[in-house]
mmCIF file of C-alpha atoms in Angstrom:
data_model
loop_
_atom_site.group_PDB
_atom_site.id
_atom_site.type_symbol
_atom_site.label_atom_id
_atom_site.label_comp_id
_atom_site.label_asym_id
_atom_site.label_seq_id
_atom_site.Cartn_x
_atom_site.Cartn_y
_atom_site.Cartn_z
ATOM 1 C CA MET A 121 62.802 114.599 181.822
ATOM 2 C CA LYS A 122 63.924 114.464 178.418
ATOM 3 C CA VAL A 123 62.422 111.875 176.107
ATOM 4 C CA PRO A 124 64.916 109.501 174.565
ATOM 5 C CA LEU A 125 65.318 110.124 170.886
ATOM 6 C CA GLY A 126 65.919 106.374 170.084
ATOM 7 C CA ARG A 127 68.001 104.275 168.134
ATOM 8 C CA PRO A 128 66.411 104.780 164.659
ATOM 9 C CA TYR A 129 66.986 108.576 165.105
ATOM 10 C CA TRP A 130 70.419 107.953 166.116
ATOM 11 C CA LEU A 131 71.516 105.666 163.210
ATOM 12 C CA LEU A 132 69.632 108.303 160.862
ATOM 13 C CA TRP A 133 71.674 111.083 162.461
ATOM 14 C CA THR A 134 74.662 109.261 161.986
ATOM 15 C CA ALA A 135 74.456 108.482 158.338
ATOM 16 C CA GLY A 136 73.283 112.038 158.047
ATOM 17 C CA ALA A 137 76.498 113.093 159.906
ATOM 18 C CA ILE A 138 78.837 111.043 157.445
ATOM 19 C CA SER A 139 76.997 112.375 154.329
ATOM 20 C CA PHE A 140 77.337 116.141 155.548
ATOM 21 C CA ALA A 141 80.942 115.660 156.295
ATOM 22 C CA GLY A 142 81.375 114.344 152.696
ATOM 23 C CA ASP A 143 79.330 117.285 151.316
ATOM 24 C CA GLY A 144 81.635 119.636 153.484
ATOM 25 C CA ILE A 145 84.628 118.277 152.027
ATOM 26 C CA MET A 146 83.199 118.794 148.464
ATOM 27 C CA PHE A 147 81.877 122.113 149.194
ATOM 28 C CA GLY A 148 85.428 123.155 150.178
ATOM 29 C CA ALA A 149 86.823 121.628 147.378
ATOM 30 C CA LEU A 150 84.522 122.084 144.210
ATOM 31 C CA PRO A 151 84.762 126.163 144.194
ATOM 32 C CA LEU A 152 88.295 125.785 144.161
ATOM 33 C CA LEU A 153 88.356 123.283 141.441
ATOM 34 C CA ALA A 154 86.170 125.681 139.287
ATOM 35 C CA ALA A 155 88.324 128.456 140.093
ATOM 36 C CA SER A 156 91.415 126.727 139.139
ATOM 37 C CA ILE A 157 90.063 126.176 135.780
ATOM 38 C CA THR A 158 88.522 129.803 135.403
ATOM 39 C CA ARG A 159 88.268 133.173 137.293
ATOM 40 C CA ASP A 160 85.195 134.295 135.426
ATOM 41 C CA PRO A 161 82.706 134.662 138.324
ATOM 42 C CA ARG A 162 79.871 134.318 135.713
ATOM 43 C CA ILE A 163 81.179 130.537 135.094
ATOM 44 C CA VAL A 164 82.202 129.827 138.787
ATOM 45 C CA SER A 165 78.441 130.853 139.818
ATOM 46 C CA LEU A 166 76.789 128.288 137.259
ATOM 47 C CA SER A 167 78.157 125.416 139.236
ATOM 48 C CA GLU A 168 76.109 126.908 142.203
ATOM 49 C CA ALA A 169 73.016 127.154 139.724
ATOM 50 C CA ALA A 170 73.043 123.892 138.183
ATOM 51 C CA GLY A 171 72.921 122.231 141.657
ATOM 52 C CA ASN A 172 69.659 124.059 142.402
ATOM 53 C CA VAL A 173 68.115 123.216 139.173
ATOM 54 C CA GLY A 174 66.857 119.821 140.433
ATOM 55 C CA TRP A 175 64.289 121.644 142.496
ATOM 56 C CA LEU A 176 62.748 123.539 139.652
ATOM 57 C CA LEU A 177 62.121 120.035 137.527
ATOM 58 C CA LEU A 178 61.524 117.586 140.158
ATOM 59 C CA GLY A 179 60.698 119.505 143.386
ATOM 60 C CA LEU A 180 56.863 118.866 143.541
ATOM 61 C CA ILE A 181 56.878 115.321 142.029
ATOM 62 C CA SER A 182 59.513 114.417 144.614
ATOM 63 C CA GLY A 183 57.186 115.602 147.295
ATOM 64 C CA VAL A 184 54.264 113.242 146.185
ATOM 65 C CA MET A 185 56.974 110.095 146.085
ATOM 66 C CA VAL A 186 57.911 111.037 149.605
ATOM 67 C CA ASP A 187 54.335 110.845 150.747
ATOM 68 C CA ARG A 188 54.016 107.424 148.669
ATOM 69 C CA TRP A 189 57.360 105.560 149.665
ATOM 70 C CA ARG A 190 58.585 104.461 152.665
ATOM 71 C CA ARG A 191 61.095 107.533 153.609
ATOM 72 C CA THR A 192 64.025 105.541 154.926
ATOM 73 C CA SER A 193 64.103 103.402 151.673
ATOM 74 C CA THR A 194 64.081 106.854 149.509
ATOM 75 C CA MET A 195 66.932 108.257 151.532
ATOM 76 C CA TRP A 196 69.292 104.927 151.164
ATOM 77 C CA ILE A 197 68.343 104.576 147.479
ATOM 78 C CA VAL A 198 69.232 107.995 146.442
ATOM 79 C CA ASP A 199 72.433 108.042 148.476
ATOM 80 C CA ALA A 200 73.422 104.841 146.496
ATOM 81 C CA ILE A 201 72.759 106.318 143.500
ATOM 82 C CA ARG A 202 74.570 109.808 144.581
ATOM 83 C CA ALA A 203 77.814 107.786 145.402
ATOM 84 C CA VAL A 204 78.122 106.213 141.751
ATOM 85 C CA VAL A 205 77.795 109.939 140.126
ATOM 86 C CA ALA A 206 80.155 111.317 142.785
ATOM 87 C CA GLY A 207 82.344 108.477 142.234
ATOM 88 C CA ALA A 208 82.337 108.951 138.434
ATOM 89 C CA LEU A 209 83.243 112.541 138.852
ATOM 90 C CA ALA A 210 86.185 111.356 141.257
ATOM 91 C CA ALA A 211 87.701 109.039 138.667
ATOM 92 C CA ALA A 212 87.552 111.886 136.073
ATOM 93 C CA VAL A 213 89.264 114.442 138.094
ATOM 94 C CA LEU A 214 92.046 111.741 139.563
ATOM 95 C CA SER A 215 92.597 111.154 135.925
ATOM 96 C CA GLY A 216 93.212 114.548 134.867
ATOM 97 C CA LEU A 217 89.947 114.938 132.863
ATOM 98 C CA GLY A 218 88.217 117.533 135.230
ATOM 99 C CA THR A 219 86.585 120.529 133.016
ATOM 100 C CA ILE A 220 83.745 122.927 133.862
ATOM 101 C CA PRO A 221 81.359 120.975 131.571
ATOM 102 C CA LEU A 222 81.968 117.970 133.625
ATOM 103 C CA LEU A 223 81.411 119.929 136.813
ATOM 104 C CA LEU A 224 77.955 121.381 135.721
ATOM 105 C CA VAL A 225 76.827 117.966 134.482
ATOM 106 C CA THR A 226 77.600 116.454 137.865
ATOM 107 C CA ALA A 227 76.087 119.466 139.850
ATOM 108 C CA PHE A 228 72.963 118.743 137.542
ATOM 109 C CA LEU A 229 72.610 115.298 138.326
ATOM 110 C CA LEU A 230 73.409 115.610 142.079
ATOM 111 C CA GLY A 231 70.835 118.491 141.950
ATOM 112 C CA MET A 232 68.281 116.228 140.527
ATOM 113 C CA LEU A 233 68.462 113.579 143.151
ATOM 114 C CA ALA A 234 68.780 116.300 145.823
ATOM 115 C CA PRO A 235 64.972 116.714 146.368
ATOM 116 C CA PHE A 236 64.068 113.225 147.010
ATOM 117 C CA PHE A 237 66.475 112.906 149.556
ATOM 118 C CA ASP A 238 65.998 116.263 151.204
ATOM 119 C CA ASN A 239 62.280 116.180 151.479
ATOM 120 C CA ALA A 240 62.597 112.602 152.655
ATOM 121 C CA ALA A 241 65.088 113.525 155.409
ATOM 122 C CA SER A 242 63.176 116.568 156.551
ATOM 123 C CA VAL A 243 60.201 114.811 157.468
ATOM 124 C CA VAL A 244 61.328 111.262 158.296
ATOM 125 C CA VAL A 245 62.052 112.725 161.714
ATOM 126 C CA THR A 246 58.324 112.691 162.413
ATOM 127 C CA ASP A 247 58.314 109.034 161.974
ATOM 128 C CA VAL A 248 60.934 107.995 164.440
ATOM 129 C CA VAL A 249 60.587 111.039 167.100
ATOM 130 C CA VAL A 250 57.863 111.886 169.358
ATOM 131 C CA PRO A 251 56.334 115.394 168.914
ATOM 132 C CA THR A 252 57.532 116.803 172.134
ATOM 133 C CA ALA A 253 61.138 116.155 171.184
ATOM 134 C CA LEU A 254 60.948 117.560 167.783
ATOM 135 C CA GLU A 255 63.017 120.653 168.479
ATOM 136 C CA ARG A 256 65.877 118.816 170.141
ATOM 137 C CA ALA A 257 66.237 116.274 167.196
ATOM 138 C CA ASN A 258 66.063 119.159 164.589
ATOM 139 C CA GLY A 259 68.607 121.010 166.776
ATOM 140 C CA TYR A 260 71.111 117.797 166.750
ATOM 141 C CA SER A 261 70.337 117.370 163.155
ATOM 142 C CA GLN A 262 71.660 121.287 162.545
ATOM 143 C CA VAL A 263 74.612 120.388 164.635
ATOM 144 C CA SER A 264 75.801 117.695 162.546
ATOM 145 C CA LEU A 265 75.159 119.459 159.408
ATOM 146 C CA LEU A 266 76.833 122.701 160.580
ATOM 147 C CA SER A 267 79.692 121.026 162.399
ATOM 148 C CA LEU A 268 80.475 118.630 159.661
ATOM 149 C CA LYS A 269 79.383 120.275 156.519
ATOM 150 C CA ASN A 270 80.190 123.775 157.304
ATOM 151 C CA LEU A 271 82.888 123.720 160.302
ATOM 152 C CA ILE A 272 85.081 120.583 159.595
ATOM 153 C CA GLY A 273 84.357 119.530 156.128
ATOM 154 C CA PRO A 274 85.330 122.662 154.149
ATOM 155 C CA PRO A 275 88.997 123.588 155.559
ATOM 156 C CA LEU A 276 89.563 119.535 155.242
ATOM 157 C CA GLY A 277 88.352 119.523 151.509
ATOM 158 C CA ALA A 278 90.553 122.953 150.750
ATOM 159 C CA ALA A 279 93.384 121.312 152.361
ATOM 160 C CA LEU A 280 92.781 117.747 150.365
ATOM 161 C CA PHE A 281 92.155 119.725 147.214
ATOM 162 C CA VAL A 282 96.017 121.212 147.716
ATOM 163 C CA LEU A 283 97.251 117.542 147.952
ATOM 164 C CA SER A 284 94.901 116.220 145.247
ATOM 165 C CA HIS A 285 92.088 117.905 143.313
ATOM 166 C CA GLY A 286 90.329 114.458 143.102
ATOM 167 C CA LEU A 287 90.648 113.321 146.666
ATOM 168 C CA PRO A 288 87.802 115.623 148.226
ATOM 169 C CA VAL A 289 85.550 114.446 145.444
ATOM 170 C CA LEU A 290 86.227 110.509 145.964
ATOM 171 C CA LEU A 291 85.757 110.859 149.823
ATOM 172 C CA ASN A 292 82.291 112.675 149.000
ATOM 173 C CA ALA A 293 81.340 109.354 146.997
ATOM 174 C CA VAL A 294 82.466 107.119 149.954
ATOM 175 C CA SER A 295 80.565 109.265 152.414
ATOM 176 C CA PHE A 296 77.283 108.866 150.055
ATOM 177 C CA ALA A 297 78.025 105.062 150.130
ATOM 178 C CA ILE A 298 78.610 104.475 153.860
ATOM 179 C CA ALA A 299 75.495 106.750 154.694
ATOM 180 C CA ALA A 300 73.316 104.609 152.245
ATOM 181 C CA LEU A 301 74.472 101.437 153.999
ATOM 182 C CA LEU A 302 73.579 102.565 157.522
ATOM 183 C CA VAL A 303 69.994 103.740 156.545
ATOM 184 C CA TRP A 304 69.446 100.398 154.881
ATOM 185 C CA THR A 305 69.758 98.634 158.042
ATOM 186 C CA ILE A 306 66.985 100.635 159.469
ATOM 187 C CA ARG A 307 64.830 101.057 156.193
ATOM 188 C CA THR A 308 61.763 99.514 157.952
ATOM 189 C CA SER A 309 61.636 101.812 160.806
ATOM 190 C CA ALA A 310 59.747 104.571 159.246
ATOM 191 C CA PRO A 311 56.092 103.044 157.957
ATOM 192 C CA ALA A 312 55.138 102.343 154.594
ATOM 193 C CA ARG A 313 53.072 104.682 152.938
ATOM 194 C CA VAL A 314 49.353 103.841 152.381
ATOM 195 C CA ARG A 315 48.063 105.308 149.162
ATOM 196 C CA ALA A 316 44.501 104.799 148.203
ATOM 197 C CA PRO A 317 43.868 103.200 144.920
ATOM 198 C CA ASP A 318 41.846 106.102 143.481
ATOM 199 C CA ARG A 319 44.907 108.570 143.964
ATOM 200 C CA HIS A 320 46.574 109.764 141.139
ATOM 201 C CA LEU A 321 49.858 112.432 140.855
ATOM 202 C CA GLY A 322 47.918 115.328 139.720
ATOM 203 C CA ARG A 323 45.468 115.127 142.367
ATOM 204 C CA GLU A 324 48.190 114.755 145.124
ATOM 205 C CA LEU A 325 50.164 117.490 143.714
ATOM 206 C CA ARG A 326 47.176 119.765 143.747
ATOM 207 C CA GLU A 327 46.561 118.863 147.457
ATOM 208 C CA GLY A 328 50.115 119.917 148.495
ATOM 209 C CA LEU A 329 49.636 123.091 146.543
ATOM 210 C CA VAL A 330 46.294 123.978 147.868
ATOM 211 C CA TYR A 331 46.888 123.028 151.356
ATOM 212 C CA LEU A 332 50.234 125.620 151.458
ATOM 213 C CA TRP A 333 48.448 128.341 149.335
ATOM 214 C CA ARG A 334 45.391 128.444 151.989
ATOM 215 C CA HIS A 335 47.689 128.423 154.970
ATOM 216 C CA LYS A 336 48.478 132.071 155.237
ATOM 217 C CA LEU A 337 51.261 131.657 157.749
ATOM 218 C CA LEU A 338 52.811 128.676 155.556
ATOM 219 C CA ARG A 339 52.482 130.845 152.731
ATOM 220 C CA THR A 340 54.124 134.054 154.334
ATOM 221 C CA LEU A 341 57.167 132.169 155.343
ATOM 222 C CA CYS A 342 57.475 130.257 151.894
ATOM 223 C CA LEU A 343 57.478 133.644 150.287
ATOM 224 C CA LEU A 344 60.077 134.865 152.871
ATOM 225 C CA LEU A 345 62.292 131.847 151.995
ATOM 226 C CA THR A 346 62.133 132.342 148.277
ATOM 227 C CA ILE A 347 63.852 135.703 148.942
ATOM 228 C CA VAL A 348 66.425 134.040 151.734
ATOM 229 C CA ASN A 349 67.273 131.305 149.245
ATOM 230 C CA GLY A 350 67.903 133.343 146.421
ATOM 231 C CA VAL A 351 70.207 135.701 148.645
ATOM 232 C CA GLY A 352 71.911 132.798 150.228
ATOM 233 C CA ALA A 353 72.669 131.035 146.679
ATOM 234 C CA GLY A 354 73.765 134.593 145.434
ATOM 235 C CA ILE A 355 76.407 135.214 148.465
ATOM 236 C CA LEU A 356 77.615 131.918 148.221
ATOM 237 C CA SER A 357 78.089 131.431 144.415
ATOM 238 C CA ILE A 358 81.101 134.049 144.611
ATOM 239 C CA LEU A 359 82.339 133.285 148.383
ATOM 240 C CA VAL A 360 85.379 131.652 147.054
ATOM 241 C CA LEU A 361 86.341 134.887 144.697
ATOM 242 C CA TYR A 362 85.330 137.246 147.647
ATOM 243 C CA VAL A 363 87.810 135.351 149.827
ATOM 244 C CA LEU A 364 90.656 135.127 147.468
ATOM 245 C CA GLU A 365 90.298 138.816 145.731
ATOM 246 C CA VAL A 366 88.487 141.068 148.610
ATOM 247 C CA LEU A 367 89.943 139.392 151.745
ATOM 248 C CA HIS A 368 93.140 138.453 149.852
ATOM 249 C CA LEU A 369 93.340 134.878 151.630
ATOM 250 C CA PRO A 370 94.973 131.926 150.469
ATOM 251 C CA GLU A 371 92.754 129.075 148.908
ATOM 252 C CA GLN A 372 92.329 127.700 152.369
ATOM 253 C CA GLY A 373 90.807 130.722 153.567
ATOM 254 C CA PHE A 374 87.635 129.970 151.665
ATOM 255 C CA GLY A 375 87.349 126.661 154.112
ATOM 256 C CA TRP A 376 88.240 129.020 156.887
ATOM 257 C CA LEU A 377 85.351 131.432 156.463
ATOM 258 C CA VAL A 378 83.011 128.618 156.223
ATOM 259 C CA ALA A 379 84.024 127.155 159.201
ATOM 260 C CA ILE A 380 83.711 130.215 161.338
ATOM 261 C CA TYR A 381 80.061 130.577 160.094
ATOM 262 C CA ALA A 382 79.676 126.956 161.162
ATOM 263 C CA VAL A 383 80.618 127.807 164.725
ATOM 264 C CA GLY A 384 77.882 130.446 164.833
ATOM 265 C CA GLY A 385 75.498 127.990 163.598
ATOM 266 C CA VAL A 386 76.509 125.243 166.167
ATOM 267 C CA ALA A 387 75.994 128.073 168.772
ATOM 268 C CA GLY A 388 72.670 128.602 167.209
ATOM 269 C CA ALA A 389 71.431 125.060 167.383
ATOM 270 C CA PHE A 390 72.037 124.861 170.959
ATOM 271 C CA VAL A 391 70.578 127.885 172.020
ATOM 272 C CA THR A 392 67.389 127.879 169.666
ATOM 273 C CA PRO A 393 65.494 125.313 172.044
ATOM 274 C CA ARG A 394 65.877 127.702 174.951
ATOM 275 C CA LEU A 395 64.650 130.747 172.864
ATOM 276 C CA SER A 396 61.813 128.848 171.396
ATOM 277 C CA ARG A 397 60.546 128.351 175.114
ATOM 278 C CA ARG A 398 61.025 132.044 176.204
ATOM 279 C CA MET A 399 59.914 134.039 173.032
ATOM 280 C CA THR A 400 57.012 133.499 170.716
ATOM 281 C CA THR A 401 57.538 131.849 167.150
ATOM 282 C CA SER A 402 56.897 134.999 165.536
ATOM 283 C CA THR A 403 59.793 136.937 167.496
ATOM 284 C CA ASN A 404 62.099 133.764 167.059
ATOM 285 C CA LEU A 405 61.582 133.858 163.215
ATOM 286 C CA VAL A 406 61.839 137.808 162.851
ATOM 287 C CA ALA A 407 64.597 138.236 165.095
ATOM 288 C CA ALA A 408 66.911 135.569 163.165
ATOM 289 C CA MET A 409 66.113 136.856 159.817
ATOM 290 C CA VAL A 410 67.183 140.530 160.855
ATOM 291 C CA ILE A 411 70.370 139.450 162.384
ATOM 292 C CA SER A 412 71.274 137.559 159.366
ATOM 293 C CA SER A 413 70.575 140.352 156.849
ATOM 294 C CA VAL A 414 72.572 142.564 158.917
ATOM 295 C CA ALA A 415 75.726 140.125 158.796
ATOM 296 C CA ILE A 416 75.382 139.836 155.033
ATOM 297 C CA ILE A 417 75.385 143.570 154.612
ATOM 298 C CA ALA A 418 78.427 143.679 156.616
ATOM 299 C CA PHE A 419 80.035 141.640 154.216
ATOM 300 C CA GLY A 420 79.587 144.201 151.588
ATOM 301 C CA LEU A 421 81.005 146.990 153.879
ATOM 302 C CA LEU A 422 84.041 145.148 155.529
ATOM 303 C CA THR A 423 87.310 143.978 153.905
ATOM 304 C CA VAL A 424 89.079 143.386 157.442
ATOM 305 C CA PHE A 425 89.168 139.423 157.930
ATOM 306 C CA VAL A 426 88.393 139.487 161.513
ATOM 307 C CA LEU A 427 85.436 141.823 161.225
ATOM 308 C CA VAL A 428 84.027 139.693 158.301
ATOM 309 C CA ALA A 429 84.587 136.884 160.516
ATOM 310 C CA ILE A 430 82.472 138.264 163.158
ATOM 311 C CA ALA A 431 79.845 138.978 160.585
ATOM 312 C CA ALA A 432 80.034 135.032 159.615
ATOM 313 C CA ILE A 433 79.524 133.670 163.045
ATOM 314 C CA VAL A 434 76.424 136.119 163.377
ATOM 315 C CA LEU A 435 75.105 134.708 160.032
ATOM 316 C CA GLY A 436 75.697 131.456 161.066
ATOM 317 C CA PHE A 437 73.855 132.042 164.371
ATOM 318 C CA GLY A 438 70.828 133.559 162.599
ATOM 319 C CA SER A 439 70.227 131.012 159.797
ATOM 320 C CA THR A 440 70.441 128.031 162.241
ATOM 321 C CA TRP A 441 68.040 129.847 164.605
ATOM 322 C CA TRP A 442 65.767 130.392 161.331
ATOM 323 C CA ASN A 443 65.817 126.644 160.508
ATOM 324 C CA VAL A 444 65.230 125.112 163.731
ATOM 325 C CA VAL A 445 62.242 127.087 164.418
ATOM 326 C CA SER A 446 60.577 127.198 161.044
ATOM 327 C CA ILE A 447 61.167 123.306 160.335
ATOM 328 C CA THR A 448 59.772 122.269 163.733
ATOM 329 C CA LEU A 449 56.829 124.794 163.006
ATOM 330 C CA ARG A 450 56.242 123.044 159.642
ATOM 331 C CA GLN A 451 56.516 119.510 161.245
ATOM 332 C CA ARG A 452 53.827 120.386 163.800
ATOM 333 C CA MET A 453 51.528 122.355 161.690
ATOM 334 C CA ILE A 454 51.184 120.062 158.485
ATOM 335 C CA PRO A 455 49.059 116.661 158.640
ATOM 336 C CA ALA A 456 51.362 113.755 158.528
ATOM 337 C CA GLU A 457 49.687 112.463 155.325
ATOM 338 C CA LEU A 458 50.678 115.568 153.665
ATOM 339 C CA LEU A 459 53.818 116.575 155.150
ATOM 340 C CA GLY A 460 55.880 115.235 152.181
ATOM 341 C CA ARG A 461 53.785 116.972 149.505
ATOM 342 C CA VAL A 462 53.495 120.291 151.264
ATOM 343 C CA THR A 463 57.264 120.388 152.371
ATOM 344 C CA ALA A 464 57.953 119.572 148.514
ATOM 345 C CA VAL A 465 56.010 122.431 147.481
ATOM 346 C CA TYR A 466 57.030 124.929 150.097
ATOM 347 C CA ARG A 467 60.783 124.033 149.386
ATOM 348 C CA MET A 468 60.370 124.022 145.391
ATOM 349 C CA VAL A 469 58.943 127.443 145.586
ATOM 350 C CA ALA A 470 61.618 128.423 147.939
ATOM 351 C CA PHE A 471 64.301 127.056 145.616
ATOM 352 C CA CYS A 472 62.913 128.672 142.448
ATOM 353 C CA ALA A 473 64.909 131.773 143.534
ATOM 354 C CA ALA A 474 68.479 129.960 144.341
ATOM 355 C CA PRO A 475 69.762 129.746 140.212
ATOM 356 C CA LEU A 476 68.687 133.122 139.867
ATOM 357 C CA GLY A 477 70.219 134.487 142.823
ATOM 358 C CA ALA A 478 73.512 132.612 142.136
ATOM 359 C CA VAL A 479 73.776 133.630 138.574
ATOM 360 C CA GLY A 480 72.531 137.240 139.275
ATOM 361 C CA ALA A 481 75.155 137.773 141.964
ATOM 362 C CA GLY A 482 77.728 136.260 139.477
ATOM 363 C CA PHE A 483 76.615 138.962 136.599
ATOM 364 C CA LEU A 484 76.579 141.660 139.251
ATOM 365 C CA ALA A 485 79.890 140.990 140.542
ATOM 366 C CA HIS A 486 81.322 141.194 137.124
ATOM 367 C CA THR A 487 79.732 144.214 136.313
ATOM 368 C CA THR A 488 80.610 146.151 139.595
ATOM 369 C CA ASP A 489 82.697 144.360 142.225
ATOM 370 C CA LEU A 490 82.580 141.508 144.578
ATOM 371 C CA ARG A 491 81.678 143.406 147.484
ATOM 372 C CA THR A 492 78.247 145.066 145.807
ATOM 373 C CA PRO A 493 76.204 142.090 145.527
ATOM 374 C CA TYR A 494 76.589 141.221 149.545
ATOM 375 C CA LEU A 495 75.317 144.734 150.053
ATOM 376 C CA LEU A 496 72.578 144.584 147.948
ATOM 377 C CA LEU A 497 71.263 141.051 148.726
ATOM 378 C CA GLY A 498 71.432 141.763 152.399
ATOM 379 C CA LEU A 499 69.364 145.029 151.913
ATOM 380 C CA LEU A 500 66.737 143.054 149.691
ATOM 381 C CA GLN A 501 66.593 140.383 152.664
ATOM 382 C CA LEU A 502 66.225 142.986 155.386
ATOM 383 C CA ALA A 503 63.351 144.670 153.521
ATOM 384 C CA ALA A 504 61.609 141.053 152.751
ATOM 385 C CA THR A 505 61.691 140.708 156.390
ATOM 386 C CA ALA A 506 60.178 143.877 157.315
ATOM 387 C CA VAL A 507 57.231 143.189 154.756
ATOM 388 C CA SER A 508 56.514 139.908 156.008
ATOM 389 C CA ALA A 509 56.820 140.320 159.802
ATOM 390 C CA PRO A 510 53.279 141.953 160.374
ATOM 391 C CA MET A 511 51.651 138.787 158.588
ATOM 392 C CA ILE A 512 53.991 136.564 160.585
ATOM 393 C CA ARG A 513 52.962 137.892 164.000
ATOM 394 C CA ARG A 514 49.354 138.056 163.075
ATOM 395 C CA GLU A 515 49.157 134.572 161.746
ATOM 396 C CA VAL A 516 51.082 133.036 164.757
ATOM 397 C CA ARG A 517 48.763 134.428 167.168
ATOM 398 C CA ALA A 518 45.918 133.157 165.093
ATOM 399 C CA SER A 519 47.433 129.670 165.086
ATOM 400 C CA ALA A 520 47.648 129.881 169.074
ATOM 401 C CA ASP A 521 51.493 130.133 168.697
ATOM 402 C CA PRO A 522 52.835 126.694 169.119
ATOM 403 C CA GLY A 523 56.207 127.803 169.682
ATOM 404 C CA SER A 524 55.643 129.850 172.702
ATOM 405 C CA ALA A 525 53.950 127.032 174.407
ATOM 406 C CA GLY A 526 57.275 125.131 174.469
#
C-alpha cells in the first residue's frame, strides 16, 4: 500500500509546478530575445553563464542558511523577490527597452537568488514526506519540472514571444508571485531549524565540506556531476542557434526540441522508481549517464530533425533517471542536520563548471561550428562516466546499496 504524500507536499508540488511553468515560458523566450538582439554565440551564451554565477558566489553560504532557517519560509521569500526582479525586466521589455546588458543583469540577480531556493526545495521534501516515499515524491517533482518547465512551457514561451517579446517575462514574474503565496500558506509545515548558540558560519561551512570530502561515494558523484553540469550548460547555451542554423527550424523549433526532451524526461520519472527496485543503485547511475552521453554525441553527428528528436527523448530519459536516483540517494545518506549544507557544497562544486561550459561552448562554436561542441562535450561526459563507474560500484556496495533494497 502506498503511503500518502500529504497536503503539505502537494501544496509544495503545486507551487513548484506553477513556478516551473513560468520558468519554462521564460526558458523558451529568453534565448530568442537574446538572439533577436545578436547572433554572436559568445554573447548569447553569456546569458546562460550569468544565471549560474550565483552558485559560485553564494552556493556554500546558502546551504548554511537553509540549515538555519525554516525551509518553507526560505522558499516563499526567495520567490517573492524573484517576482519583483522578473517583473522589472518584463516592464522594460514591454516598454521596448530590452538590451543584452539588461538581460545579463537580470540573469545574474535571479542566479544569485537561485541557490537559496534550490537548496531549500531539494531538501524540504525530507521534512514533509516519510523516507519510504522519497523516490515517489522526487519522481512526481521531476514530472512537474519536465512537463511544465520543459514540455509545455518552452513552446508556449516561444509562441508568446512571437506575439509580444515581454509577455513571457511577465508571466514568469506572475508565476513566482503565485508560488510564493502558496508556500506561504504552509510555511510552518517544515520545522524551524534549531541552532546551537556556539555555532558560526565558518564552522558550519567546514562541517559540510568535510562531510562531503570524506564520503567517497558522494564525492565521486559530485565530481562526475561537475562534468555533467558543465556539459549541460554548454549544450544548452548554444541550443537556440543549433535549432535555427543546423536544423533550420523556425524560432518555435527551439521550444519544440525542448518539449521533446521533456517527453523522455517524464517517461524517465515514471519508470525510475521501478528501475530502482530492480537494479542496484550503481547500475542505475552508470546506465543513466551512458545513455545521456550517447544522446549528446548524436546531436553532434546528426542534422535530420526526426533523428535529433529521438536523441532528445533519450537524453531526457537518462537525465531524469540520474536525477531521481542521485537525489534520493543523497536524501537518505546525509544526516538531516547536515542536509542543507552538504547539498549546497555538492551542488556548488558541480555548478562551478556551468559558466565555463556555457562560455566554452559558445567560443568553440564560434571557432568551429555549432555541431562540434555537442560531439566533444558528449565524449567528455562519456569518458568521465567510464572513469567514475568503478568507484561508484565499489562505494555503493560498501554502503550496503540502499537503492537495491527498494
